[in-house]
């Protein structure tokens, strides 16, 4: 199954909604900062993630951004300080 690398960020105003989005994100990717995740997702998984988080988001108050990062861009990513780029696992269980 072909997967792409995504950087996903969110700014959710309400604590309850934020916790629900964070828990959903944890089942799809790796938290790299408080409201930033990295994930390797297939097209189907991306659609499933979007469907699940839309349940919690109020579009007039909240913001979720999903950036697809190409392989060449990943190779040129600069990380300053702690942390490393999330490596695609050999097996993913959702």
PDB file of N, CA and C in Angstrom:
ATOM      1  N   UNK A   1       0.851  -1.176   0.000  1.00  0.00           N
ATOM      2  CA  UNK A   1       0.000   0.000   0.000  1.00  0.00           C
ATOM      3  C   UNK A   1       0.897   1.239   0.000  1.00  0.00           C
ATOM      4  N   UNK A   2       0.641   2.123  -0.931  1.00  0.00           N
ATOM      5  CA  UNK A   2       1.429   3.350  -1.054  1.00  0.00           C
ATOM      6  C   UNK A   2       1.011   4.350   0.030  1.00  0.00           C
ATOM      7  N   UNK A   3       2.001   4.900   0.704  1.00  0.00           N
ATOM      8  CA  UNK A   3       1.751   5.878   1.761  1.00  0.00           C
ATOM      9  C   UNK A   3       2.516   7.161   1.468  1.00  0.00           C
ATOM     10  N   UNK A   4       1.964   8.263   1.925  1.00  0.00           N
ATOM     11  CA  UNK A   4       2.637   9.557   1.813  1.00  0.00           C
ATOM     12  C   UNK A   4       2.879  10.070   3.235  1.00  0.00           C
ATOM     13  N   UNK A   5       3.833  10.981   3.338  1.00  0.00           N
ATOM     14  CA  UNK A   5       4.198  11.566   4.621  1.00  0.00           C
ATOM     15  C   UNK A   5       3.451  12.885   4.796  1.00  0.00           C
ATOM     16  N   UNK A   6       2.818  13.058   5.952  1.00  0.00           N
ATOM     17  CA  UNK A   6       2.025  14.255   6.226  1.00  0.00           C
ATOM     18  C   UNK A   6       2.466  14.913   7.528  1.00  0.00           C
ATOM     19  N   UNK A   7       2.432  16.223   7.516  1.00  0.00           N
ATOM     20  CA  UNK A   7       2.592  17.030   8.717  1.00  0.00           C
ATOM     21  C   UNK A   7       1.211  17.601   9.009  1.00  0.00           C
ATOM     22  N   UNK A   8       0.698  17.354  10.215  1.00  0.00           N
ATOM     23  CA  UNK A   8      -0.657  17.746  10.562  1.00  0.00           C
ATOM     24  C   UNK A   8      -0.614  18.626  11.808  1.00  0.00           C
ATOM     25  N   UNK A   9      -1.199  19.798  11.706  1.00  0.00           N
ATOM     26  CA  UNK A   9      -1.219  20.729  12.831  1.00  0.00           C
ATOM     27  C   UNK A   9      -2.653  21.119  13.132  1.00  0.00           C
ATOM     28  N   UNK A  10      -2.885  21.483  14.380  1.00  0.00           N
ATOM     29  CA  UNK A  10      -4.237  21.934  14.716  1.00  0.00           C
ATOM     30  C   UNK A  10      -4.204  23.009  15.779  1.00  0.00           C
ATOM     31  N   UNK A  11      -5.232  23.840  15.749  1.00  0.00           N
ATOM     32  CA  UNK A  11      -5.474  24.869  16.756  1.00  0.00           C
ATOM     33  C   UNK A  11      -6.958  24.785  17.074  1.00  0.00           C
ATOM     34  N   UNK A  12      -7.282  24.142  18.176  1.00  0.00           N
ATOM     35  CA  UNK A  12      -8.663  23.895  18.579  1.00  0.00           C
ATOM     36  C   UNK A  12      -8.937  24.718  19.835  1.00  0.00           C
ATOM     37  N   UNK A  13      -9.955  25.549  19.783  1.00  0.00           N
ATOM     38  CA  UNK A  13     -10.247  26.479  20.889  1.00  0.00           C
ATOM     39  C   UNK A  13     -10.745  25.777  22.152  1.00  0.00           C
ATOM     40  N   UNK A  14     -11.601  24.796  22.008  1.00  0.00           N
ATOM     41  CA  UNK A  14     -12.250  24.136  23.143  1.00  0.00           C
ATOM     42  C   UNK A  14     -11.427  22.937  23.621  1.00  0.00           C
ATOM     43  N   UNK A  15     -11.212  22.835  24.928  1.00  0.00           N
ATOM     44  CA  UNK A  15     -10.400  21.749  25.487  1.00  0.00           C
ATOM     45  C   UNK A  15     -10.957  20.368  25.168  1.00  0.00           C
ATOM     46  N   UNK A  16     -12.269  20.169  25.299  1.00  0.00           N
ATOM     47  CA  UNK A  16     -12.860  18.855  25.032  1.00  0.00           C
ATOM     48  C   UNK A  16     -12.665  18.450  23.579  1.00  0.00           C
ATOM     49  N   UNK A  17     -12.893  19.376  22.663  1.00  0.00           N
ATOM     50  CA  UNK A  17     -12.696  19.074  21.236  1.00  0.00           C
ATOM     51  C   UNK A  17     -11.218  18.827  20.952  1.00  0.00           C
ATOM     52  N   UNK A  18     -10.347  19.620  21.571  1.00  0.00           N
ATOM     53  CA  UNK A  18      -8.902  19.464  21.355  1.00  0.00           C
ATOM     54  C   UNK A  18      -8.437  18.076  21.792  1.00  0.00           C
ATOM     55  N   UNK A  19      -8.925  17.613  22.938  1.00  0.00           N
ATOM     56  CA  UNK A  19      -8.548  16.283  23.431  1.00  0.00           C
ATOM     57  C   UNK A  19      -9.044  15.198  22.480  1.00  0.00           C
ATOM     58  N   UNK A  20     -10.253  15.337  21.968  1.00  0.00           N
ATOM     59  CA  UNK A  20     -10.782  14.346  21.025  1.00  0.00           C
ATOM     60  C   UNK A  20      -9.972  14.313  19.737  1.00  0.00           C
ATOM     61  N   UNK A  21      -9.597  15.488  19.231  1.00  0.00           N
ATOM     62  CA  UNK A  21      -8.771  15.538  18.020  1.00  0.00           C
ATOM     63  C   UNK A  21      -7.402  14.919  18.303  1.00  0.00           C
ATOM     64  N   UNK A  22      -6.802  15.247  19.441  1.00  0.00           N
ATOM     65  CA  UNK A  22      -5.482  14.705  19.784  1.00  0.00           C
ATOM     66  C   UNK A  22      -5.523  13.180  19.889  1.00  0.00           C
ATOM     67  N   UNK A  23      -6.531  12.641  20.541  1.00  0.00           N
ATOM     68  CA  UNK A  23      -6.642  11.179  20.664  1.00  0.00           C
ATOM     69  C   UNK A  23      -6.827  10.527  19.292  1.00  0.00           C
ATOM     70  N   UNK A  24      -7.615  11.156  18.443  1.00  0.00           N
ATOM     71  CA  UNK A  24      -7.787  10.639  17.088  1.00  0.00           C
ATOM     72  C   UNK A  24      -6.460  10.664  16.344  1.00  0.00           C
ATOM     73  N   UNK A  25      -5.750  11.793  16.446  1.00  0.00           N
ATOM     74  CA  UNK A  25      -4.461  11.919  15.761  1.00  0.00           C
ATOM     75  C   UNK A  25      -3.458  10.881  16.256  1.00  0.00           C
ATOM     76  N   UNK A  26      -3.473  10.585  17.546  1.00  0.00           N
ATOM     77  CA  UNK A  26      -2.538   9.602  18.105  1.00  0.00           C
ATOM     78  C   UNK A  26      -2.745   8.217  17.508  1.00  0.00           C
ATOM     79  N   UNK A  27      -3.942   7.933  17.019  1.00  0.00           N
ATOM     80  CA  UNK A  27      -4.179   6.632  16.402  1.00  0.00           C
ATOM     81  C   UNK A  27      -3.728   6.589  14.942  1.00  0.00           C
ATOM     82  N   UNK A  28      -3.355   7.732  14.386  1.00  0.00           N
ATOM     83  CA  UNK A  28      -2.924   7.795  12.987  1.00  0.00           C
ATOM     84  C   UNK A  28      -1.455   8.182  12.819  1.00  0.00           C
ATOM     85  N   UNK A  29      -0.896   8.902  13.788  1.00  0.00           N
ATOM     86  CA  UNK A  29       0.456   9.416  13.601  1.00  0.00           C
ATOM     87  C   UNK A  29       1.217   9.549  14.900  1.00  0.00           C
ATOM     88  N   UNK A  30       2.337  10.255  14.808  1.00  0.00           N
ATOM     89  CA  UNK A  30       3.232  10.453  15.938  1.00  0.00           C
ATOM     90  C   UNK A  30       3.229  11.923  16.318  1.00  0.00           C
ATOM     91  N   UNK A  31       2.986  12.195  17.599  1.00  0.00           N
ATOM     92  CA  UNK A  31       3.024  13.577  18.085  1.00  0.00           C
ATOM     93  C   UNK A  31       4.484  14.019  18.148  1.00  0.00           C
ATOM     94  N   UNK A  32       4.795  15.144  17.500  1.00  0.00           N
ATOM     95  CA  UNK A  32       6.157  15.674  17.526  1.00  0.00           C
ATOM     96  C   UNK A  32       6.243  16.984  18.299  1.00  0.00           C
ATOM     97  N   UNK A  33       5.118  17.643  18.490  1.00  0.00           N
ATOM     98  CA  UNK A  33       4.986  18.815  19.354  1.00  0.00           C
ATOM     99  C   UNK A  33       3.556  18.813  19.873  1.00  0.00           C
ATOM    100  N   UNK A  34       3.224  19.749  20.744  1.00  0.00           N
ATOM    101  CA  UNK A  34       1.896  19.716  21.401  1.00  0.00           C
ATOM    102  C   UNK A  34       0.746  19.536  20.419  1.00  0.00           C
ATOM    103  N   UNK A  35       0.701  20.304  19.377  1.00  0.00           N
ATOM    104  CA  UNK A  35      -0.408  20.201  18.424  1.00  0.00           C
ATOM    105  C   UNK A  35       0.095  19.942  17.008  1.00  0.00           C
ATOM    106  N   UNK A  36       1.167  19.170  16.914  1.00  0.00           N
ATOM    107  CA  UNK A  36       1.763  18.839  15.618  1.00  0.00           C
ATOM    108  C   UNK A  36       2.031  17.335  15.563  1.00  0.00           C
ATOM    109  N   UNK A  37       1.576  16.713  14.479  1.00  0.00           N
ATOM    110  CA  UNK A  37       1.778  15.280  14.281  1.00  0.00           C
ATOM    111  C   UNK A  37       2.435  15.037  12.934  1.00  0.00           C
ATOM    112  N   UNK A  38       3.163  13.940  12.846  1.00  0.00           N
ATOM    113  CA  UNK A  38       3.680  13.426  11.579  1.00  0.00           C
ATOM    114  C   UNK A  38       3.042  12.065  11.371  1.00  0.00           C
ATOM    115  N   UNK A  39       2.690  11.760  10.127  1.00  0.00           N
ATOM    116  CA  UNK A  39       2.032  10.486   9.844  1.00  0.00           C
ATOM    117  C   UNK A  39       2.337  10.025   8.434  1.00  0.00           C
ATOM    118  N   UNK A  40       2.451   8.722   8.267  1.00  0.00           N
ATOM    119  CA  UNK A  40       2.555   8.089   6.953  1.00  0.00           C
ATOM    120  C   UNK A  40       1.188   7.458   6.683  1.00  0.00           C
ATOM    121  N   UNK A  41       0.471   7.995   5.710  1.00  0.00           N
ATOM    122  CA  UNK A  41      -0.899   7.573   5.471  1.00  0.00           C
ATOM    123  C   UNK A  41      -1.148   7.219   4.011  1.00  0.00           C
ATOM    124  N   UNK A  42      -1.992   6.226   3.808  1.00  0.00           N
ATOM    125  CA  UNK A  42      -2.488   5.933   2.460  1.00  0.00           C
ATOM    126  C   UNK A  42      -3.616   6.926   2.168  1.00  0.00           C
ATOM    127  N   UNK A  43      -4.075   6.969   0.936  1.00  0.00           N
ATOM    128  CA  UNK A  43      -5.192   7.850   0.590  1.00  0.00           C
ATOM    129  C   UNK A  43      -6.430   7.514   1.429  1.00  0.00           C
ATOM    130  N   UNK A  44      -6.694   6.226   1.605  1.00  0.00           N
ATOM    131  CA  UNK A  44      -7.847   5.803   2.393  1.00  0.00           C
ATOM    132  C   UNK A  44      -7.732   6.208   3.858  1.00  0.00           C
ATOM    133  N   UNK A  45      -6.545   6.064   4.418  1.00  0.00           N
ATOM    134  CA  UNK A  45      -6.333   6.458   5.818  1.00  0.00           C
ATOM    135  C   UNK A  45      -6.483   7.963   5.998  1.00  0.00           C
ATOM    136  N   UNK A  46      -5.988   8.724   5.025  1.00  0.00           N
ATOM    137  CA  UNK A  46      -6.132  10.175   5.092  1.00  0.00           C
ATOM    138  C   UNK A  46      -7.613  10.564   5.079  1.00  0.00           C
ATOM    139  N   UNK A  47      -8.383   9.936   4.214  1.00  0.00           N
ATOM    140  CA  UNK A  47      -9.817  10.220   4.155  1.00  0.00           C
ATOM    141  C   UNK A  47     -10.511   9.822   5.456  1.00  0.00           C
ATOM    142  N   UNK A  48     -10.109   8.685   6.018  1.00  0.00           N
ATOM    143  CA  UNK A  48     -10.679   8.233   7.286  1.00  0.00           C
ATOM    144  C   UNK A  48     -10.331   9.215   8.413  1.00  0.00           C
ATOM    145  N   UNK A  49      -9.094   9.667   8.455  1.00  0.00           N
ATOM    146  CA  UNK A  49      -8.678  10.646   9.456  1.00  0.00           C
ATOM    147  C   UNK A  49      -9.494  11.925   9.321  1.00  0.00           C
ATOM    148  N   UNK A  50      -9.600  12.427   8.111  1.00  0.00           N
ATOM    149  CA  UNK A  50     -10.364  13.660   7.877  1.00  0.00           C
ATOM    150  C   UNK A  50     -11.814  13.506   8.338  1.00  0.00           C
ATOM    151  N   UNK A  51     -12.420  12.390   8.003  1.00  0.00           N
ATOM    152  CA  UNK A  51     -13.813  12.146   8.394  1.00  0.00           C
ATOM    153  C   UNK A  51     -13.947  12.129   9.914  1.00  0.00           C
ATOM    154  N   UNK A  52     -13.014  11.489  10.595  1.00  0.00           N
ATOM    155  CA  UNK A  52     -13.101  11.378  12.051  1.00  0.00           C
ATOM    156  C   UNK A  52     -12.880  12.722  12.749  1.00  0.00           C
ATOM    157  N   UNK A  53     -11.907  13.508  12.279  1.00  0.00           N
ATOM    158  CA  UNK A  53     -11.645  14.770  12.981  1.00  0.00           C
ATOM    159  C   UNK A  53     -12.677  15.838  12.650  1.00  0.00           C
ATOM    160  N   UNK A  54     -13.318  15.739  11.496  1.00  0.00           N
ATOM    161  CA  UNK A  54     -14.373  16.706  11.154  1.00  0.00           C
ATOM    162  C   UNK A  54     -15.532  16.662  12.153  1.00  0.00           C
ATOM    163  N   UNK A  55     -15.729  15.515  12.804  1.00  0.00           N
ATOM    164  CA  UNK A  55     -16.793  15.370  13.794  1.00  0.00           C
ATOM    165  C   UNK A  55     -16.591  16.317  14.986  1.00  0.00           C
ATOM    166  N   UNK A  56     -15.338  16.664  15.270  1.00  0.00           N
ATOM    167  CA  UNK A  56     -15.019  17.431  16.468  1.00  0.00           C
ATOM    168  C   UNK A  56     -14.731  18.903  16.203  1.00  0.00           C
ATOM    169  N   UNK A  57     -14.500  19.265  14.965  1.00  0.00           N
ATOM    170  CA  UNK A  57     -14.021  20.608  14.631  1.00  0.00           C
ATOM    171  C   UNK A  57     -15.183  21.553  14.345  1.00  0.00           C
ATOM    172  N   UNK A  58     -15.089  22.735  14.904  1.00  0.00           N
ATOM    173  CA  UNK A  58     -16.008  23.819  14.543  1.00  0.00           C
ATOM    174  C   UNK A  58     -15.233  24.724  13.594  1.00  0.00           C
ATOM    175  N   UNK A  59     -15.598  24.694  12.329  1.00  0.00           N
ATOM    176  CA  UNK A  59     -14.829  25.404  11.308  1.00  0.00           C
ATOM    177  C   UNK A  59     -14.782  26.906  11.540  1.00  0.00           C
ATOM    178  N   UNK A  60     -15.769  27.449  12.239  1.00  0.00           N
ATOM    179  CA  UNK A  60     -15.771  28.894  12.504  1.00  0.00           C
ATOM    180  C   UNK A  60     -14.819  29.266  13.655  1.00  0.00           C
ATOM    181  N   UNK A  61     -14.319  28.288  14.407  1.00  0.00           N
ATOM    182  CA  UNK A  61     -13.437  28.553  15.543  1.00  0.00           C
ATOM    183  C   UNK A  61     -12.076  27.880  15.445  1.00  0.00           C
ATOM    184  N   UNK A  62     -12.001  26.732  14.804  1.00  0.00           N
ATOM    185  CA  UNK A  62     -10.815  25.884  14.846  1.00  0.00           C
ATOM    186  C   UNK A  62     -10.086  25.849  13.504  1.00  0.00           C
ATOM    187  N   UNK A  63      -8.887  25.301  13.537  1.00  0.00           N
ATOM    188  CA  UNK A  63      -8.094  25.164  12.318  1.00  0.00           C
ATOM    189  C   UNK A  63      -7.284  23.872  12.372  1.00  0.00           C
ATOM    190  N   UNK A  64      -7.381  23.100  11.305  1.00  0.00           N
ATOM    191  CA  UNK A  64      -6.528  21.920  11.138  1.00  0.00           C
ATOM    192  C   UNK A  64      -5.872  22.058   9.773  1.00  0.00           C
ATOM    193  N   UNK A  65      -4.568  21.861   9.756  1.00  0.00           N
ATOM    194  CA  UNK A  65      -3.817  21.942   8.494  1.00  0.00           C
ATOM    195  C   UNK A  65      -3.105  20.623   8.263  1.00  0.00           C
ATOM    196  N   UNK A  66      -3.242  20.104   7.050  1.00  0.00           N
ATOM    197  CA  UNK A  66      -2.606  18.840   6.679  1.00  0.00           C
ATOM    198  C   UNK A  66      -1.723  19.108   5.467  1.00  0.00           C
ATOM    199  N   UNK A  67      -0.417  18.966   5.669  1.00  0.00           N
ATOM    200  CA  UNK A  67       0.556  19.216   4.605  1.00  0.00           C
ATOM    201  C   UNK A  67       1.166  17.892   4.167  1.00  0.00           C
ATOM    202  N   UNK A  68       1.103  17.610   2.874  1.00  0.00           N
ATOM    203  CA  UNK A  68       1.817  16.446   2.354  1.00  0.00           C
ATOM    204  C   UNK A  68       3.242  16.869   2.066  1.00  0.00           C
ATOM    205  N   UNK A  69       4.186  16.100   2.586  1.00  0.00           N
ATOM    206  CA  UNK A  69       5.610  16.416   2.430  1.00  0.00           C
ATOM    207  C   UNK A  69       6.237  15.383   1.488  1.00  0.00           C
ATOM    208  N   UNK A  70       6.754  15.833   0.361  1.00  0.00           N
ATOM    209  CA  UNK A  70       7.333  14.907  -0.616  1.00  0.00           C
ATOM    210  C   UNK A  70       8.659  14.335  -0.092  1.00  0.00           C
ATOM    211  N   UNK A  71       9.101  13.258  -0.700  1.00  0.00           N
ATOM    212  CA  UNK A  71      10.327  12.562  -0.270  1.00  0.00           C
ATOM    213  C   UNK A  71      11.536  13.502  -0.317  1.00  0.00           C
ATOM    214  N   UNK A  72      11.669  14.267  -1.380  1.00  0.00           N
ATOM    215  CA  UNK A  72      12.800  15.189  -1.512  1.00  0.00           C
ATOM    216  C   UNK A  72      12.760  16.238  -0.399  1.00  0.00           C
ATOM    217  N   UNK A  73      11.571  16.737  -0.099  1.00  0.00           N
ATOM    218  CA  UNK A  73      11.429  17.721   0.982  1.00  0.00           C
ATOM    219  C   UNK A  73      11.776  17.107   2.330  1.00  0.00           C
ATOM    220  N   UNK A  74      11.402  15.851   2.540  1.00  0.00           N
ATOM    221  CA  UNK A  74      11.748  15.167   3.792  1.00  0.00           C
ATOM    222  C   UNK A  74      13.267  15.076   3.942  1.00  0.00           C
ATOM    223  N   UNK A  75      13.949  14.785   2.828  1.00  0.00           N
ATOM    224  CA  UNK A  75      15.411  14.672   2.861  1.00  0.00           C
ATOM    225  C   UNK A  75      16.077  15.999   3.215  1.00  0.00           C
ATOM    226  N   UNK A  76      15.392  17.109   2.943  1.00  0.00           N
ATOM    227  CA  UNK A  76      15.954  18.438   3.204  1.00  0.00           C
ATOM    228  C   UNK A  76      15.415  19.075   4.483  1.00  0.00           C
ATOM    229  N   UNK A  77      14.655  18.329   5.255  1.00  0.00           N
ATOM    230  CA  UNK A  77      14.074  18.854   6.480  1.00  0.00           C
ATOM    231  C   UNK A  77      15.160  19.129   7.517  1.00  0.00           C
ATOM    232  N   UNK A  78      15.072  20.245   8.168  1.00  0.00           N
ATOM    233  CA  UNK A  78      16.038  20.626   9.199  1.00  0.00           C
ATOM    234  C   UNK A  78      15.342  20.590  10.549  1.00  0.00           C
ATOM    235  N   UNK A  79      15.894  19.828  11.472  1.00  0.00           N
ATOM    236  CA  UNK A  79      15.370  19.764  12.827  1.00  0.00           C
ATOM    237  C   UNK A  79      16.437  20.334  13.747  1.00  0.00           C
ATOM    238  N   UNK A  80      16.077  21.351  14.492  1.00  0.00           N
ATOM    239  CA  UNK A  80      17.002  21.980  15.444  1.00  0.00           C
ATOM    240  C   UNK A  80      16.531  21.611  16.839  1.00  0.00           C
ATOM    241  N   UNK A  81      17.405  21.080  17.632  1.00  0.00           N
ATOM    242  CA  UNK A  81      17.026  20.667  18.979  1.00  0.00           C
ATOM    243  C   UNK A  81      16.598  19.212  19.003  1.00  0.00           C
ATOM    244  N   UNK A  82      15.758  18.874  19.951  1.00  0.00           N
ATOM    245  CA  UNK A  82      15.357  17.494  20.171  1.00  0.00           C
ATOM    246  C   UNK A  82      14.416  16.993  19.092  1.00  0.00           C
ATOM    247  N   UNK A  83      14.420  15.689  18.923  1.00  0.00           N
ATOM    248  CA  UNK A  83      13.478  15.057  18.012  1.00  0.00           C
ATOM    249  C   UNK A  83      14.130  14.609  16.721  1.00  0.00           C
ATOM    250  N   UNK A  84      13.415  13.764  16.030  1.00  0.00           N
ATOM    251  CA  UNK A  84      13.866  13.283  14.723  1.00  0.00           C
ATOM    252  C   UNK A  84      12.633  13.068  13.857  1.00  0.00           C
ATOM    253  N   UNK A  85      12.854  12.978  12.572  1.00  0.00           N
ATOM    254  CA  UNK A  85      11.770  12.768  11.627  1.00  0.00           C
ATOM    255  C   UNK A  85      11.142  11.400  11.878  1.00  0.00           C
ATOM    256  N   UNK A  86       9.837  11.330  11.853  1.00  0.00           N
ATOM    257  CA  UNK A  86       9.126  10.080  12.077  1.00  0.00           C
ATOM    258  C   UNK A  86       9.397   9.129  10.914  1.00  0.00           C
ATOM    259  N   UNK A  87       9.873   7.940  11.240  1.00  0.00           N
ATOM    260  CA  UNK A  87      10.186   6.925  10.237  1.00  0.00           C
ATOM    261  C   UNK A  87       8.925   6.105   9.964  1.00  0.00           C
ATOM    262  N   UNK A  88       8.718   5.762   8.689  1.00  0.00           N
ATOM    263  CA  UNK A  88       7.549   4.958   8.340  1.00  0.00           C
ATOM    264  C   UNK A  88       7.718   3.566   8.912  1.00  0.00           C
ATOM    265  N   UNK A  89       6.770   3.117   9.738  1.00  0.00           N
ATOM    266  CA  UNK A  89       6.855   1.763  10.301  1.00  0.00           C
ATOM    267  C   UNK A  89       6.626   0.716   9.220  1.00  0.00           C
ATOM    268  N   UNK A  90       7.178  -0.470   9.460  1.00  0.00           N
ATOM    269  CA  UNK A  90       6.995  -1.535   8.492  1.00  0.00           C
ATOM    270  C   UNK A  90       5.576  -2.073   8.516  1.00  0.00           C
ATOM    271  N   UNK A  91       4.925  -2.027   9.687  1.00  0.00           N
ATOM    272  CA  UNK A  91       3.553  -2.497   9.829  1.00  0.00           C
ATOM    273  C   UNK A  91       2.777  -1.414  10.572  1.00  0.00           C
ATOM    274  N   UNK A  92       1.597  -1.085  10.067  1.00  0.00           N
ATOM    275  CA  UNK A  92       0.744  -0.100  10.717  1.00  0.00           C
ATOM    276  C   UNK A  92      -0.586  -0.763  11.053  1.00  0.00           C
ATOM    277  N   UNK A  93      -0.987  -0.666  12.314  1.00  0.00           N
ATOM    278  CA  UNK A  93      -2.263  -1.229  12.766  1.00  0.00           C
ATOM    279  C   UNK A  93      -3.139  -0.079  13.226  1.00  0.00           C
ATOM    280  N   UNK A  94      -4.324   0.041  12.622  1.00  0.00           N
ATOM    281  CA  UNK A  94      -5.260   1.108  13.006  1.00  0.00           C
ATOM    282  C   UNK A  94      -6.515   0.458  13.549  1.00  0.00           C
TER     283      UNK A  94
END
